[in-house]
Amino acid sequence: MATGAPVRDYFGLVLAKLKPIRLDLLLAVVLTSLTVATTVSQTGGGSGWAAYVVGALTVAPIALRQLAPVATMAVVLGALALYGVVEFGGLPSGGVGALIGMFTVATLRSRLVAALVFLAAVAVVVVAFLGLPGVVAWSEVAQSVLVVSGAWMLGEGTKRWARRAERLAQEAARATVKTHVKRMMGKLGLSSRAQAVVVAYESGLIVPTGSG
């Protein structure tokens, strides 16, 4: 009977840690399933398990994108490059894993880090298209690069919006505190903050501290 509570507490702690990323976990499972199914249909099921594993790695890491955005993007880009060079080229699932990863890096990391990751993503996109048989459609390459840059700009915009919302919330909180202080001072008949401090000392709300 004594071991039941610690076990429940442990699993409760695990679930609490997973709660912020549970939607990412669900999204990763759905995209991984779709990517593997698409790879099977494109290759006729004859590419072997390596193609399916590499294809899955282009989207599965986004489950951890909030915890380790740069590492997630590194795994996704590495899998995309390997998929394009070793297999039959192209971007599995339209490169959606790279788009989500780019958005996350731009949102949660500095602008310099986001720029470096963007350059790496562009290089991987070009490599992936060069792996396609036949003539490379550079218009499609340019379109893919623009989509990745759009994810970057969207992430930057989201970060600025979040910072602005946080700043406005802090300003509203300070204004609320000032309003309450003025209201209390009015009820107590105080005209200045100095008088409020004196009353607080005299009433014992503030205990003076001395050196000896």
mmCIF file of C-alpha atoms in Angstrom:
data_model
loop_
_atom_site.group_PDB
_atom_site.id
_atom_site.type_symbol
_atom_site.label_atom_id
_atom_site.label_comp_id
_atom_site.label_asym_id
_atom_site.label_seq_id
_atom_site.Cartn_x
_atom_site.Cartn_y
_atom_site.Cartn_z
ATOM 1 C CA MET A 1 0.000 0.000 0.000
ATOM 2 C CA ALA A 2 2.903 2.322 0.715
ATOM 3 C CA THR A 3 4.314 2.025 -2.804
ATOM 4 C CA GLY A 4 1.131 3.137 -4.555
ATOM 5 C CA ALA A 5 1.421 6.827 -3.715
ATOM 6 C CA PRO A 6 5.068 7.248 -4.881
ATOM 7 C CA VAL A 7 4.243 5.509 -8.165
ATOM 8 C CA ARG A 8 1.237 7.762 -8.723
ATOM 9 C CA ASP A 9 3.313 10.807 -7.834
ATOM 10 C CA TYR A 10 6.026 9.745 -10.283
ATOM 11 C CA PHE A 11 3.626 9.258 -13.182
ATOM 12 C CA GLY A 12 1.843 12.463 -12.234
ATOM 13 C CA LEU A 13 5.149 14.322 -12.456
ATOM 14 C CA VAL A 14 5.899 12.757 -15.844
ATOM 15 C CA LEU A 15 2.465 13.715 -17.175
ATOM 16 C CA ALA A 16 2.897 17.252 -15.857
ATOM 17 C CA LYS A 17 6.171 17.588 -17.757
ATOM 18 C CA LEU A 18 4.589 16.197 -20.918
ATOM 19 C CA LYS A 19 1.503 18.423 -20.739
ATOM 20 C CA PRO A 20 3.055 21.454 -22.499
ATOM 21 C CA ILE A 21 4.250 19.278 -25.390
ATOM 22 C CA ARG A 22 1.386 16.809 -25.674
ATOM 23 C CA LEU A 23 0.032 18.538 -28.781
ATOM 24 C CA ASP A 24 3.518 18.369 -30.294
ATOM 25 C CA LEU A 25 3.637 14.655 -29.487
ATOM 26 C CA LEU A 26 0.294 14.109 -31.191
ATOM 27 C CA LEU A 27 1.345 16.180 -34.202
ATOM 28 C CA ALA A 28 4.616 14.257 -34.480
ATOM 29 C CA VAL A 29 2.797 10.913 -34.411
ATOM 30 C CA VAL A 30 0.348 12.007 -37.124
ATOM 31 C CA LEU A 31 3.030 13.491 -39.385
ATOM 32 C CA THR A 32 5.341 10.516 -38.910
ATOM 33 C CA SER A 33 2.569 8.117 -39.899
ATOM 34 C CA LEU A 34 1.720 10.185 -42.978
ATOM 35 C CA THR A 35 5.378 10.493 -43.972
ATOM 36 C CA VAL A 36 6.011 6.757 -43.735
ATOM 37 C CA ALA A 37 2.824 6.037 -45.690
ATOM 38 C CA THR A 38 3.840 8.547 -48.373
ATOM 39 C CA THR A 39 7.316 7.045 -48.616
ATOM 40 C CA VAL A 40 5.828 3.577 -49.073
ATOM 41 C CA SER A 41 3.528 4.795 -51.850
ATOM 42 C CA GLN A 42 6.280 6.724 -53.651
ATOM 43 C CA THR A 43 8.778 3.883 -53.581
ATOM 44 C CA GLY A 44 6.329 1.035 -54.014
ATOM 45 C CA GLY A 45 7.477 -0.398 -50.712
ATOM 46 C CA GLY A 46 10.827 -1.390 -52.165
ATOM 47 C CA SER A 47 13.186 1.071 -50.495
ATOM 48 C CA GLY A 48 13.643 -0.905 -47.308
ATOM 49 C CA TRP A 49 13.385 0.101 -43.700
ATOM 50 C CA ALA A 50 16.178 2.708 -43.942
ATOM 51 C CA ALA A 51 14.058 4.971 -46.147
ATOM 52 C CA TYR A 52 11.170 4.781 -43.706
ATOM 53 C CA VAL A 53 13.371 5.522 -40.696
ATOM 54 C CA VAL A 54 15.061 8.492 -42.368
ATOM 55 C CA GLY A 55 11.713 9.780 -43.616
ATOM 56 C CA ALA A 56 10.239 9.491 -40.133
ATOM 57 C CA LEU A 57 13.179 11.425 -38.672
ATOM 58 C CA THR A 58 12.265 14.405 -40.863
ATOM 59 C CA VAL A 59 9.146 15.004 -38.755
ATOM 60 C CA ALA A 60 9.258 12.892 -35.563
ATOM 61 C CA PRO A 61 11.727 15.170 -33.682
ATOM 62 C CA ILE A 62 9.225 18.052 -33.645
ATOM 63 C CA ALA A 63 7.695 16.340 -30.607
ATOM 64 C CA LEU A 64 10.579 17.894 -28.637
ATOM 65 C CA ARG A 65 10.737 21.212 -30.470
ATOM 66 C CA GLN A 66 9.827 23.303 -27.412
ATOM 67 C CA LEU A 67 12.398 21.588 -25.206
ATOM 68 C CA ALA A 68 15.325 21.620 -27.653
ATOM 69 C CA PRO A 69 14.479 23.652 -30.770
ATOM 70 C CA VAL A 70 17.982 23.827 -32.246
ATOM 71 C CA ALA A 71 18.731 20.138 -31.665
ATOM 72 C CA THR A 72 15.334 19.245 -33.125
ATOM 73 C CA MET A 73 16.041 21.295 -36.230
ATOM 74 C CA ALA A 74 19.505 19.747 -36.568
ATOM 75 C CA VAL A 75 18.066 16.220 -36.586
ATOM 76 C CA VAL A 76 15.322 17.200 -39.037
ATOM 77 C CA LEU A 77 17.755 18.874 -41.440
ATOM 78 C CA GLY A 78 20.212 15.991 -41.206
ATOM 79 C CA ALA A 79 17.458 13.516 -42.019
ATOM 80 C CA LEU A 80 16.250 15.655 -44.929
ATOM 81 C CA ALA A 81 19.756 15.867 -46.382
ATOM 82 C CA LEU A 82 20.277 12.118 -46.009
ATOM 83 C CA TYR A 83 16.858 11.426 -47.503
ATOM 84 C CA GLY A 84 17.632 13.582 -50.524
ATOM 85 C CA VAL A 85 21.123 12.207 -51.158
ATOM 86 C CA VAL A 86 20.807 8.516 -50.324
ATOM 87 C CA GLU A 87 17.244 7.833 -51.376
ATOM 88 C CA PHE A 88 15.333 9.345 -54.259
ATOM 89 C CA GLY A 89 15.477 13.066 -53.455
ATOM 90 C CA GLY A 90 12.736 15.516 -52.675
ATOM 91 C CA LEU A 91 11.230 16.648 -49.406
ATOM 92 C CA PRO A 92 9.113 14.091 -47.548
ATOM 93 C CA SER A 93 5.782 15.554 -46.409
ATOM 94 C CA GLY A 94 6.719 18.753 -48.212
ATOM 95 C CA GLY A 95 9.436 19.474 -45.666
ATOM 96 C CA VAL A 96 6.817 20.361 -43.041
ATOM 97 C CA GLY A 97 9.167 19.234 -40.271
ATOM 98 C CA ALA A 98 11.722 21.835 -41.345
ATOM 99 C CA LEU A 99 9.045 24.535 -41.508
ATOM 100 C CA ILE A 100 7.787 23.810 -37.990
ATOM 101 C CA GLY A 101 11.362 23.592 -36.726
ATOM 102 C CA MET A 102 12.314 26.901 -38.361
ATOM 103 C CA PHE A 103 9.291 28.619 -36.845
ATOM 104 C CA THR A 104 10.161 27.258 -33.398
ATOM 105 C CA VAL A 105 13.825 28.295 -33.557
ATOM 106 C CA ALA A 106 12.863 31.806 -34.685
ATOM 107 C CA THR A 107 10.352 32.055 -31.843
ATOM 108 C CA LEU A 108 12.425 30.657 -28.973
ATOM 109 C CA ARG A 109 16.019 31.512 -29.905
ATOM 110 C CA SER A 110 18.000 34.629 -30.821
ATOM 111 C CA ARG A 111 17.936 36.213 -34.245
ATOM 112 C CA LEU A 112 21.546 35.148 -34.914
ATOM 113 C CA VAL A 113 20.801 31.501 -34.149
ATOM 114 C CA ALA A 114 17.678 31.659 -36.314
ATOM 115 C CA ALA A 115 19.686 33.128 -39.199
ATOM 116 C CA LEU A 116 22.304 30.367 -39.010
ATOM 117 C CA VAL A 117 19.609 27.690 -38.889
ATOM 118 C CA PHE A 118 17.881 29.322 -41.867
ATOM 119 C CA LEU A 119 21.071 29.153 -43.950
ATOM 120 C CA ALA A 120 21.450 25.485 -43.047
ATOM 121 C CA ALA A 121 17.827 24.855 -44.004
ATOM 122 C CA VAL A 122 18.307 26.540 -47.382
ATOM 123 C CA ALA A 123 21.371 24.390 -48.076
ATOM 124 C CA VAL A 124 19.445 21.226 -47.192
ATOM 125 C CA VAL A 125 16.522 22.214 -49.440
ATOM 126 C CA VAL A 126 18.878 22.727 -52.389
ATOM 127 C CA VAL A 127 20.590 19.380 -51.729
ATOM 128 C CA ALA A 128 17.225 17.643 -51.527
ATOM 129 C CA PHE A 129 16.112 18.988 -54.892
ATOM 130 C CA LEU A 130 19.478 18.219 -56.497
ATOM 131 C CA GLY A 131 18.887 14.606 -55.508
ATOM 132 C CA LEU A 132 15.818 14.407 -57.721
ATOM 133 C CA PRO A 133 16.236 12.613 -61.047
ATOM 134 C CA GLY A 134 16.131 14.740 -64.177
ATOM 135 C CA VAL A 135 16.382 18.500 -64.530
ATOM 136 C CA VAL A 136 16.159 20.520 -61.336
ATOM 137 C CA ALA A 137 13.168 22.892 -61.265
ATOM 138 C CA TRP A 138 14.811 25.953 -59.772
ATOM 139 C CA SER A 139 11.450 27.681 -59.470
ATOM 140 C CA GLU A 140 10.418 24.970 -57.005
ATOM 141 C CA VAL A 141 13.700 25.389 -55.144
ATOM 142 C CA ALA A 142 13.098 29.138 -54.872
ATOM 143 C CA GLN A 143 9.533 28.544 -53.743
ATOM 144 C CA SER A 144 10.685 26.152 -51.019
ATOM 145 C CA VAL A 145 13.309 28.644 -49.830
ATOM 146 C CA LEU A 146 10.645 31.359 -49.679
ATOM 147 C CA VAL A 147 8.405 29.089 -47.622
ATOM 148 C CA VAL A 148 11.230 28.438 -45.144
ATOM 149 C CA SER A 149 11.947 32.172 -44.934
ATOM 150 C CA GLY A 150 8.233 32.732 -44.320
ATOM 151 C CA ALA A 151 8.386 30.344 -41.364
ATOM 152 C CA TRP A 152 11.384 32.297 -40.051
ATOM 153 C CA MET A 153 9.613 35.660 -40.370
ATOM 154 C CA LEU A 154 6.449 34.260 -38.799
ATOM 155 C CA GLY A 155 8.477 33.027 -35.839
ATOM 156 C CA GLU A 156 10.155 36.426 -35.439
ATOM 157 C CA GLY A 157 6.768 38.134 -35.553
ATOM 158 C CA THR A 158 5.365 35.756 -32.959
ATOM 159 C CA LYS A 159 8.329 36.440 -30.655
ATOM 160 C CA ARG A 160 7.861 40.210 -30.946
ATOM 161 C CA TRP A 161 4.139 39.866 -30.298
ATOM 162 C CA ALA A 162 4.764 37.728 -27.198
ATOM 163 C CA ARG A 163 7.274 40.240 -25.808
ATOM 164 C CA ARG A 164 4.887 43.120 -26.446
ATOM 165 C CA ALA A 165 2.038 41.231 -24.744
ATOM 166 C CA GLU A 166 4.277 40.537 -21.738
ATOM 167 C CA ARG A 167 5.312 44.185 -21.525
ATOM 168 C CA LEU A 168 1.693 45.355 -21.694
ATOM 169 C CA ALA A 169 0.711 42.854 -18.995
ATOM 170 C CA GLN A 170 3.471 44.155 -16.700
ATOM 171 C CA GLU A 171 2.409 47.754 -17.311
ATOM 172 C CA ALA A 172 -1.208 46.858 -16.562
ATOM 173 C CA ALA A 173 -0.165 45.110 -13.341
ATOM 174 C CA ARG A 174 1.834 48.144 -12.200
ATOM 175 C CA ALA A 175 -1.078 50.448 -13.009
ATOM 176 C CA THR A 176 -3.434 48.213 -11.014
ATOM 177 C CA VAL A 177 -1.126 48.282 -7.993
ATOM 178 C CA LYS A 178 -0.862 52.075 -8.154
ATOM 179 C CA THR A 179 -4.648 52.360 -8.353
ATOM 180 C CA HIS A 180 -5.114 50.157 -5.283
ATOM 181 C CA VAL A 181 -2.465 52.099 -3.352
ATOM 182 C CA LYS A 182 -4.106 55.437 -4.156
ATOM 183 C CA ARG A 183 -7.511 54.060 -3.192
ATOM 184 C CA MET A 184 -6.245 52.791 0.152
ATOM 185 C CA MET A 185 -4.458 56.074 0.832
ATOM 186 C CA GLY A 186 -7.683 57.926 0.122
ATOM 187 C CA LYS A 187 -9.634 55.737 2.534
ATOM 188 C CA LEU A 188 -7.024 56.320 5.230
ATOM 189 C CA GLY A 189 -6.970 60.058 4.606
ATOM 190 C CA LEU A 190 -3.338 60.070 3.532
ATOM 191 C CA SER A 191 -2.071 62.575 1.001
ATOM 192 C CA SER A 192 1.428 61.217 0.355
ATOM 193 C CA ARG A 193 3.352 57.980 0.341
ATOM 194 C CA ALA A 194 5.562 59.267 3.146
ATOM 195 C CA GLN A 195 2.517 59.476 5.392
ATOM 196 C CA ALA A 196 1.566 55.927 4.379
ATOM 197 C CA VAL A 197 5.018 54.673 5.387
ATOM 198 C CA VAL A 198 4.765 56.411 8.769
ATOM 199 C CA VAL A 199 1.339 54.877 9.414
ATOM 200 C CA ALA A 200 2.660 51.450 8.416
ATOM 201 C CA TYR A 201 5.526 51.748 10.917
ATOM 202 C CA GLU A 202 3.280 52.977 13.702
ATOM 203 C CA SER A 203 0.721 50.221 13.124
ATOM 204 C CA GLY A 204 3.386 47.513 13.118
ATOM 205 C CA LEU A 205 2.871 46.525 9.475
ATOM 206 C CA ILE A 206 6.546 47.316 8.895
ATOM 207 C CA VAL A 207 9.025 46.219 11.535
ATOM 208 C CA PRO A 208 12.119 48.460 11.575
ATOM 209 C CA THR A 209 15.414 46.618 11.455
ATOM 210 C CA GLY A 210 18.444 48.036 13.196
ATOM 211 C CA SER A 211 22.083 47.131 13.366
ATOM 212 C CA GLY A 212 22.120 46.688 17.066
#
